[in-house]
mmCIF file of C-alpha atoms in Angstrom:
data_model
loop_
_atom_site.group_PDB
_atom_site.id
_atom_site.type_symbol
_atom_site.label_atom_id
_atom_site.label_comp_id
_atom_site.label_asym_id
_atom_site.label_seq_id
_atom_site.Cartn_x
_atom_site.Cartn_y
_atom_site.Cartn_z
ATOM 1 C CA UNK A 1 110.321 2.197 95.841
ATOM 2 C CA UNK A 2 113.244 -0.061 96.752
ATOM 3 C CA UNK A 3 114.300 -2.039 99.819
ATOM 4 C CA UNK A 4 117.561 -3.636 100.900
ATOM 5 C CA UNK A 5 119.053 -5.358 103.934
ATOM 6 C CA UNK A 6 122.451 -5.265 105.588
ATOM 7 C CA UNK A 7 124.099 -6.626 108.712
ATOM 8 C CA UNK A 8 125.130 -3.048 109.462
ATOM 9 C CA UNK A 9 122.858 -0.489 111.073
ATOM 10 C CA UNK A 10 120.311 -0.392 113.845
ATOM 11 C CA UNK A 11 117.518 -2.303 112.130
ATOM 12 C CA UNK A 12 119.541 -3.897 109.276
ATOM 13 C CA UNK A 13 116.926 -2.877 106.719
ATOM 14 C CA UNK A 14 116.442 0.203 104.556
ATOM 15 C CA UNK A 15 114.000 1.664 102.031
ATOM 16 C CA UNK A 16 114.230 4.273 99.299
ATOM 17 C CA UNK A 17 111.416 6.234 97.666
ATOM 18 C CA UNK A 18 113.599 7.901 95.017
ATOM 19 C CA UNK A 19 115.044 4.955 93.120
ATOM 20 C CA UNK A 20 117.965 4.406 95.471
ATOM 21 C CA UNK A 21 119.386 7.934 95.637
ATOM 22 C CA UNK A 22 118.672 8.207 99.363
ATOM 23 C CA UNK A 23 117.878 5.558 101.990
ATOM 24 C CA UNK A 24 116.158 5.506 105.385
ATOM 25 C CA UNK A 25 116.321 2.721 107.951
ATOM 26 C CA UNK A 26 113.244 0.729 108.895
ATOM 27 C CA UNK A 27 111.766 1.714 112.221
ATOM 28 C CA UNK A 28 111.996 -1.866 113.488
ATOM 29 C CA UNK A 29 113.371 -5.272 112.556
ATOM 30 C CA UNK A 30 112.085 -8.865 112.774
ATOM 31 C CA UNK A 31 113.116 -11.065 115.688
ATOM 32 C CA UNK A 32 116.904 -11.372 115.630
ATOM 33 C CA UNK A 33 118.886 -14.469 116.590
ATOM 34 C CA UNK A 34 122.569 -14.565 117.508
ATOM 35 C CA UNK A 35 124.858 -17.023 115.746
ATOM 36 C CA UNK A 36 127.460 -19.246 117.449
ATOM 37 C CA UNK A 37 129.895 -16.308 117.577
ATOM 38 C CA UNK A 38 127.399 -14.112 119.350
ATOM 39 C CA UNK A 39 126.842 -11.896 116.293
ATOM 40 C CA UNK A 40 123.531 -10.772 114.887
ATOM 41 C CA UNK A 41 122.710 -11.727 111.318
ATOM 42 C CA UNK A 42 119.420 -10.381 110.035
ATOM 43 C CA UNK A 43 120.194 -9.342 106.474
ATOM 44 C CA UNK A 44 119.554 -12.108 103.980
ATOM 45 C CA UNK A 45 116.554 -11.768 101.662
ATOM 46 C CA UNK A 46 113.716 -9.289 101.411
ATOM 47 C CA UNK A 47 111.007 -8.794 98.769
ATOM 48 C CA UNK A 48 108.663 -5.890 98.045
ATOM 49 C CA UNK A 49 105.218 -6.441 96.532
ATOM 50 C CA UNK A 50 104.268 -5.252 93.041
ATOM 51 C CA UNK A 51 102.441 -2.225 94.424
ATOM 52 C CA UNK A 52 104.987 -1.550 97.203
ATOM 53 C CA UNK A 53 102.444 -1.998 99.997
ATOM 54 C CA UNK A 54 103.857 -5.184 101.515
ATOM 55 C CA UNK A 55 107.315 -6.462 102.465
ATOM 56 C CA UNK A 56 108.406 -10.016 103.239
ATOM 57 C CA UNK A 57 111.761 -10.468 105.008
ATOM 58 C CA UNK A 58 113.474 -13.816 105.551
ATOM 59 C CA UNK A 59 116.349 -13.348 108.025
ATOM 60 C CA UNK A 60 119.064 -15.976 107.965
ATOM 61 C CA UNK A 61 117.805 -19.379 109.202
ATOM 62 C CA UNK A 62 114.600 -17.837 110.514
ATOM 63 C CA UNK A 63 110.937 -17.824 109.462
ATOM 64 C CA UNK A 64 109.574 -15.211 107.101
ATOM 65 C CA UNK A 65 108.142 -11.948 108.430
ATOM 66 C CA UNK A 66 105.794 -9.509 106.718
ATOM 67 C CA UNK A 67 105.180 -5.794 107.119
ATOM 68 C CA UNK A 68 102.273 -3.775 105.765
ATOM 69 C CA UNK A 69 103.476 -0.438 107.144
ATOM 70 C CA UNK A 70 106.871 -0.082 105.407
ATOM 71 C CA UNK A 71 108.914 -1.639 108.187
ATOM 72 C CA UNK A 72 107.354 0.063 111.187
ATOM 73 C CA UNK A 73 106.267 -3.359 112.490
ATOM 74 C CA UNK A 74 106.934 -6.982 111.494
ATOM 75 C CA UNK A 75 104.850 -10.133 112.043
ATOM 76 C CA UNK A 76 105.739 -13.773 111.479
ATOM 77 C CA UNK A 77 104.214 -15.307 108.350
ATOM 78 C CA UNK A 78 101.953 -18.307 108.925
ATOM 79 C CA UNK A 79 102.608 -21.440 106.875
ATOM 80 C CA UNK A 80 106.261 -20.570 106.185
ATOM 81 C CA UNK A 81 108.328 -23.711 105.376
ATOM 82 C CA UNK A 82 110.428 -25.055 108.211
ATOM 83 C CA UNK A 83 114.141 -25.916 108.170
ATOM 84 C CA UNK A 84 117.067 -25.569 110.555
ATOM 85 C CA UNK A 85 119.613 -25.127 107.766
ATOM 86 C CA UNK A 86 117.811 -23.377 104.892
ATOM 87 C CA UNK A 87 117.093 -19.678 104.464
ATOM 88 C CA UNK A 88 114.095 -19.507 102.161
ATOM 89 C CA UNK A 89 113.938 -16.766 99.533
ATOM 90 C CA UNK A 90 110.715 -14.722 99.228
ATOM 91 C CA UNK A 91 109.796 -13.734 95.671
ATOM 92 C CA UNK A 92 107.153 -11.124 94.860
ATOM 93 C CA UNK A 93 104.778 -11.469 91.934
ATOM 94 C CA UNK A 94 105.591 -8.609 89.557
ATOM 95 C CA UNK A 95 102.011 -7.907 88.456
ATOM 96 C CA UNK A 96 99.617 -8.857 91.282
ATOM 97 C CA UNK A 97 99.764 -6.766 94.468
ATOM 98 C CA UNK A 98 100.279 -8.677 97.707
ATOM 99 C CA UNK A 99 101.264 -11.999 96.094
ATOM 100 C CA UNK A 100 104.496 -13.678 97.193
ATOM 101 C CA UNK A 101 106.121 -17.055 96.554
ATOM 102 C CA UNK A 102 108.684 -19.144 98.398
ATOM 103 C CA UNK A 103 110.230 -22.489 97.461
ATOM 104 C CA UNK A 104 111.389 -25.222 99.828
ATOM 105 C CA UNK A 105 114.370 -26.545 97.885
ATOM 106 C CA UNK A 106 114.851 -29.512 100.213
ATOM 107 C CA UNK A 107 111.379 -30.901 99.447
ATOM 108 C CA UNK A 108 110.581 -29.486 96.017
ATOM 109 C CA UNK A 109 107.517 -27.676 97.379
ATOM 110 C CA UNK A 110 106.347 -24.198 96.377
ATOM 111 C CA UNK A 111 104.224 -21.914 98.515
ATOM 112 C CA UNK A 112 102.127 -18.845 97.720
ATOM 113 C CA UNK A 113 100.721 -15.958 99.739
ATOM 114 C CA UNK A 114 97.892 -13.837 98.372
ATOM 115 C CA UNK A 115 97.473 -11.662 101.469
ATOM 116 C CA UNK A 116 100.711 -9.714 101.553
ATOM 117 C CA UNK A 117 102.794 -12.416 103.223
ATOM 118 C CA UNK A 118 100.519 -13.028 106.189
ATOM 119 C CA UNK A 119 99.872 -16.677 105.267
ATOM 120 C CA UNK A 120 101.520 -19.110 102.857
ATOM 121 C CA UNK A 121 99.961 -22.263 101.411
ATOM 122 C CA UNK A 122 101.277 -24.976 99.082
ATOM 123 C CA UNK A 123 100.490 -24.463 95.381
ATOM 124 C CA UNK A 124 102.966 -26.862 93.728
ATOM 125 C CA UNK A 125 104.586 -30.084 94.924
ATOM 126 C CA UNK A 126 107.006 -32.715 93.654
ATOM 127 C CA UNK A 127 109.281 -30.221 91.884
ATOM 128 C CA UNK A 128 112.927 -31.274 91.501
ATOM 129 C CA UNK A 129 114.853 -30.623 94.685
ATOM 130 C CA UNK A 130 117.690 -28.152 95.236
ATOM 131 C CA UNK A 131 116.620 -25.692 92.591
ATOM 132 C CA UNK A 132 118.045 -22.194 92.287
ATOM 133 C CA UNK A 133 116.382 -18.846 92.889
ATOM 134 C CA UNK A 134 112.881 -18.446 91.447
ATOM 135 C CA UNK A 135 112.267 -15.354 89.296
ATOM 136 C CA UNK A 136 108.948 -13.659 88.523
ATOM 137 C CA UNK A 137 108.246 -11.965 85.190
ATOM 138 C CA UNK A 138 107.345 -8.246 85.357
ATOM 139 C CA UNK A 139 103.864 -7.425 84.087
ATOM 140 C CA UNK A 140 102.676 -11.060 84.060
ATOM 141 C CA UNK A 141 100.618 -12.607 86.872
ATOM 142 C CA UNK A 142 102.204 -15.766 88.318
ATOM 143 C CA UNK A 143 104.700 -16.139 85.476
ATOM 144 C CA UNK A 144 107.658 -17.882 87.119
ATOM 145 C CA UNK A 145 111.032 -19.296 86.086
ATOM 146 C CA UNK A 146 112.881 -21.796 88.279
ATOM 147 C CA UNK A 147 116.389 -23.138 87.546
ATOM 148 C CA UNK A 148 116.781 -26.780 88.526
ATOM 149 C CA UNK A 149 119.604 -29.352 88.491
ATOM 150 C CA UNK A 150 117.815 -31.168 85.647
ATOM 151 C CA UNK A 151 116.798 -28.116 83.591
ATOM 152 C CA UNK A 152 114.938 -24.819 83.517
ATOM 153 C CA UNK A 153 111.251 -24.839 84.464
ATOM 154 C CA UNK A 154 108.627 -22.262 83.472
ATOM 155 C CA UNK A 155 105.005 -21.528 84.290
ATOM 156 C CA UNK A 156 103.536 -18.701 82.173
ATOM 157 C CA UNK A 157 100.422 -18.112 84.297
ATOM 158 C CA UNK A 158 98.390 -19.346 87.252
ATOM 159 C CA UNK A 159 96.564 -21.940 85.150
ATOM 160 C CA UNK A 160 99.680 -23.591 83.715
ATOM 161 C CA UNK A 161 101.821 -26.183 85.533
ATOM 162 C CA UNK A 162 105.603 -25.904 85.601
ATOM 163 C CA UNK A 163 107.165 -27.537 82.553
ATOM 164 C CA UNK A 164 110.823 -28.035 81.604
ATOM 165 C CA UNK A 165 112.168 -25.807 78.830
ATOM 166 C CA UNK A 166 113.233 -27.897 75.849
ATOM 167 C CA UNK A 167 116.947 -28.218 75.255
ATOM 168 C CA UNK A 168 118.261 -27.103 78.665
ATOM 169 C CA UNK A 169 119.717 -30.050 80.566
ATOM 170 C CA UNK A 170 120.920 -28.083 83.613
ATOM 171 C CA UNK A 171 120.085 -24.601 84.915
ATOM 172 C CA UNK A 172 121.906 -22.859 87.757
ATOM 173 C CA UNK A 173 120.525 -19.296 87.625
ATOM 174 C CA UNK A 174 117.883 -17.403 85.665
ATOM 175 C CA UNK A 175 117.090 -13.722 85.189
ATOM 176 C CA UNK A 176 114.501 -11.579 83.422
ATOM 177 C CA UNK A 177 115.244 -8.392 81.495
ATOM 178 C CA UNK A 178 113.796 -5.826 79.128
ATOM 179 C CA UNK A 179 112.122 -7.159 76.000
ATOM 180 C CA UNK A 180 114.189 -7.086 72.822
ATOM 181 C CA UNK A 181 113.123 -4.654 70.076
ATOM 182 C CA UNK A 182 110.052 -5.999 68.302
ATOM 183 C CA UNK A 183 109.177 -8.420 71.120
ATOM 184 C CA UNK A 184 106.447 -8.052 73.728
ATOM 185 C CA UNK A 185 107.651 -10.585 76.311
ATOM 186 C CA UNK A 186 110.662 -9.820 78.519
ATOM 187 C CA UNK A 187 114.011 -11.389 77.689
ATOM 188 C CA UNK A 188 115.218 -14.354 79.756
ATOM 189 C CA UNK A 189 118.802 -15.077 80.738
ATOM 190 C CA UNK A 190 120.026 -18.471 81.912
ATOM 191 C CA UNK A 191 123.309 -19.746 83.215
ATOM 192 C CA UNK A 192 123.160 -23.443 82.418
ATOM 193 C CA UNK A 193 123.986 -26.291 80.065
ATOM 194 C CA UNK A 194 122.579 -26.392 76.520
ATOM 195 C CA UNK A 195 123.763 -29.035 74.015
ATOM 196 C CA UNK A 196 126.444 -29.998 76.521
ATOM 197 C CA UNK A 197 127.847 -26.440 76.597
ATOM 198 C CA UNK A 198 127.884 -24.553 79.898
ATOM 199 C CA UNK A 199 127.385 -20.843 79.372
ATOM 200 C CA UNK A 200 125.179 -17.794 79.752
ATOM 201 C CA UNK A 201 122.291 -17.742 77.300
ATOM 202 C CA UNK A 202 119.571 -15.274 76.296
ATOM 203 C CA UNK A 203 116.098 -15.975 74.965
ATOM 204 C CA UNK A 204 113.850 -13.373 73.324
ATOM 205 C CA UNK A 205 110.906 -15.728 72.758
ATOM 206 C CA UNK A 206 109.977 -17.057 76.213
ATOM 207 C CA UNK A 207 112.451 -19.929 76.072
ATOM 208 C CA UNK A 208 111.734 -21.327 72.607
ATOM 209 C CA UNK A 209 115.284 -20.562 71.452
ATOM 210 C CA UNK A 210 118.518 -19.526 73.160
ATOM 211 C CA UNK A 211 121.681 -17.709 72.073
ATOM 212 C CA UNK A 212 124.916 -17.892 74.027
ATOM 213 C CA UNK A 213 126.138 -14.442 75.127
ATOM 214 C CA UNK A 214 129.469 -15.365 76.761
ATOM 215 C CA UNK A 215 132.376 -17.481 75.521
ATOM 216 C CA UNK A 216 134.843 -19.995 76.922
ATOM 217 C CA UNK A 217 137.219 -17.243 78.070
ATOM 218 C CA UNK A 218 134.507 -15.460 80.047
ATOM 219 C CA UNK A 219 132.874 -17.940 82.425
ATOM 220 C CA UNK A 220 132.863 -15.638 85.480
ATOM 221 C CA UNK A 221 133.219 -18.396 88.084
ATOM 222 C CA UNK A 222 130.128 -19.154 90.150
ATOM 223 C CA UNK A 223 127.182 -16.897 89.251
ATOM 224 C CA UNK A 224 124.641 -16.494 92.032
ATOM 225 C CA UNK A 225 122.355 -13.896 90.438
ATOM 226 C CA UNK A 226 121.505 -12.768 86.912
#
């Protein structure tokens, strides 16, 4: 089950039940707001829960909205962070159904929903501001990576606070991939600075060690997603 958004189309949102081979539009869309040019922009970010029962959609510069009927209806999420300039990114837990996260980068505050996006409450404060996109680890409850201007932060489970990963002085983007042969934990990928070298790095041991996988001739400009 996959979902995507687009500024094109009647409802600007689509779902697929066959791994992306075919797509159908949502029946409805969240509240839409026109920009200064009189155009509608609803795309932005959407997340699907681990069990595919819930969706959380954050249209550009608007509050978050949740759906528990696959886009037939949408309702505004309570407790969503407020900002006139920021579009907050919903992130679904990859092991616990109905759990979502969102980070207020301007305040360094992280929020959680355990009811499918209906309500969000603060679960972590005083994180470094202006971090990148949070990533959840598949198969692990509340295992989260967050790239920050002063390093890469990781929380392996719901009982562990976020801690900086040793050796990474700056992190701009992070991704999670399939575990390497002989390893049980997924691989991590980081675009950041390690030992004063900016590059793309891979870790097969939950961040204990990192190997650079690009070189100086392949920097790829600005990388928004890994």
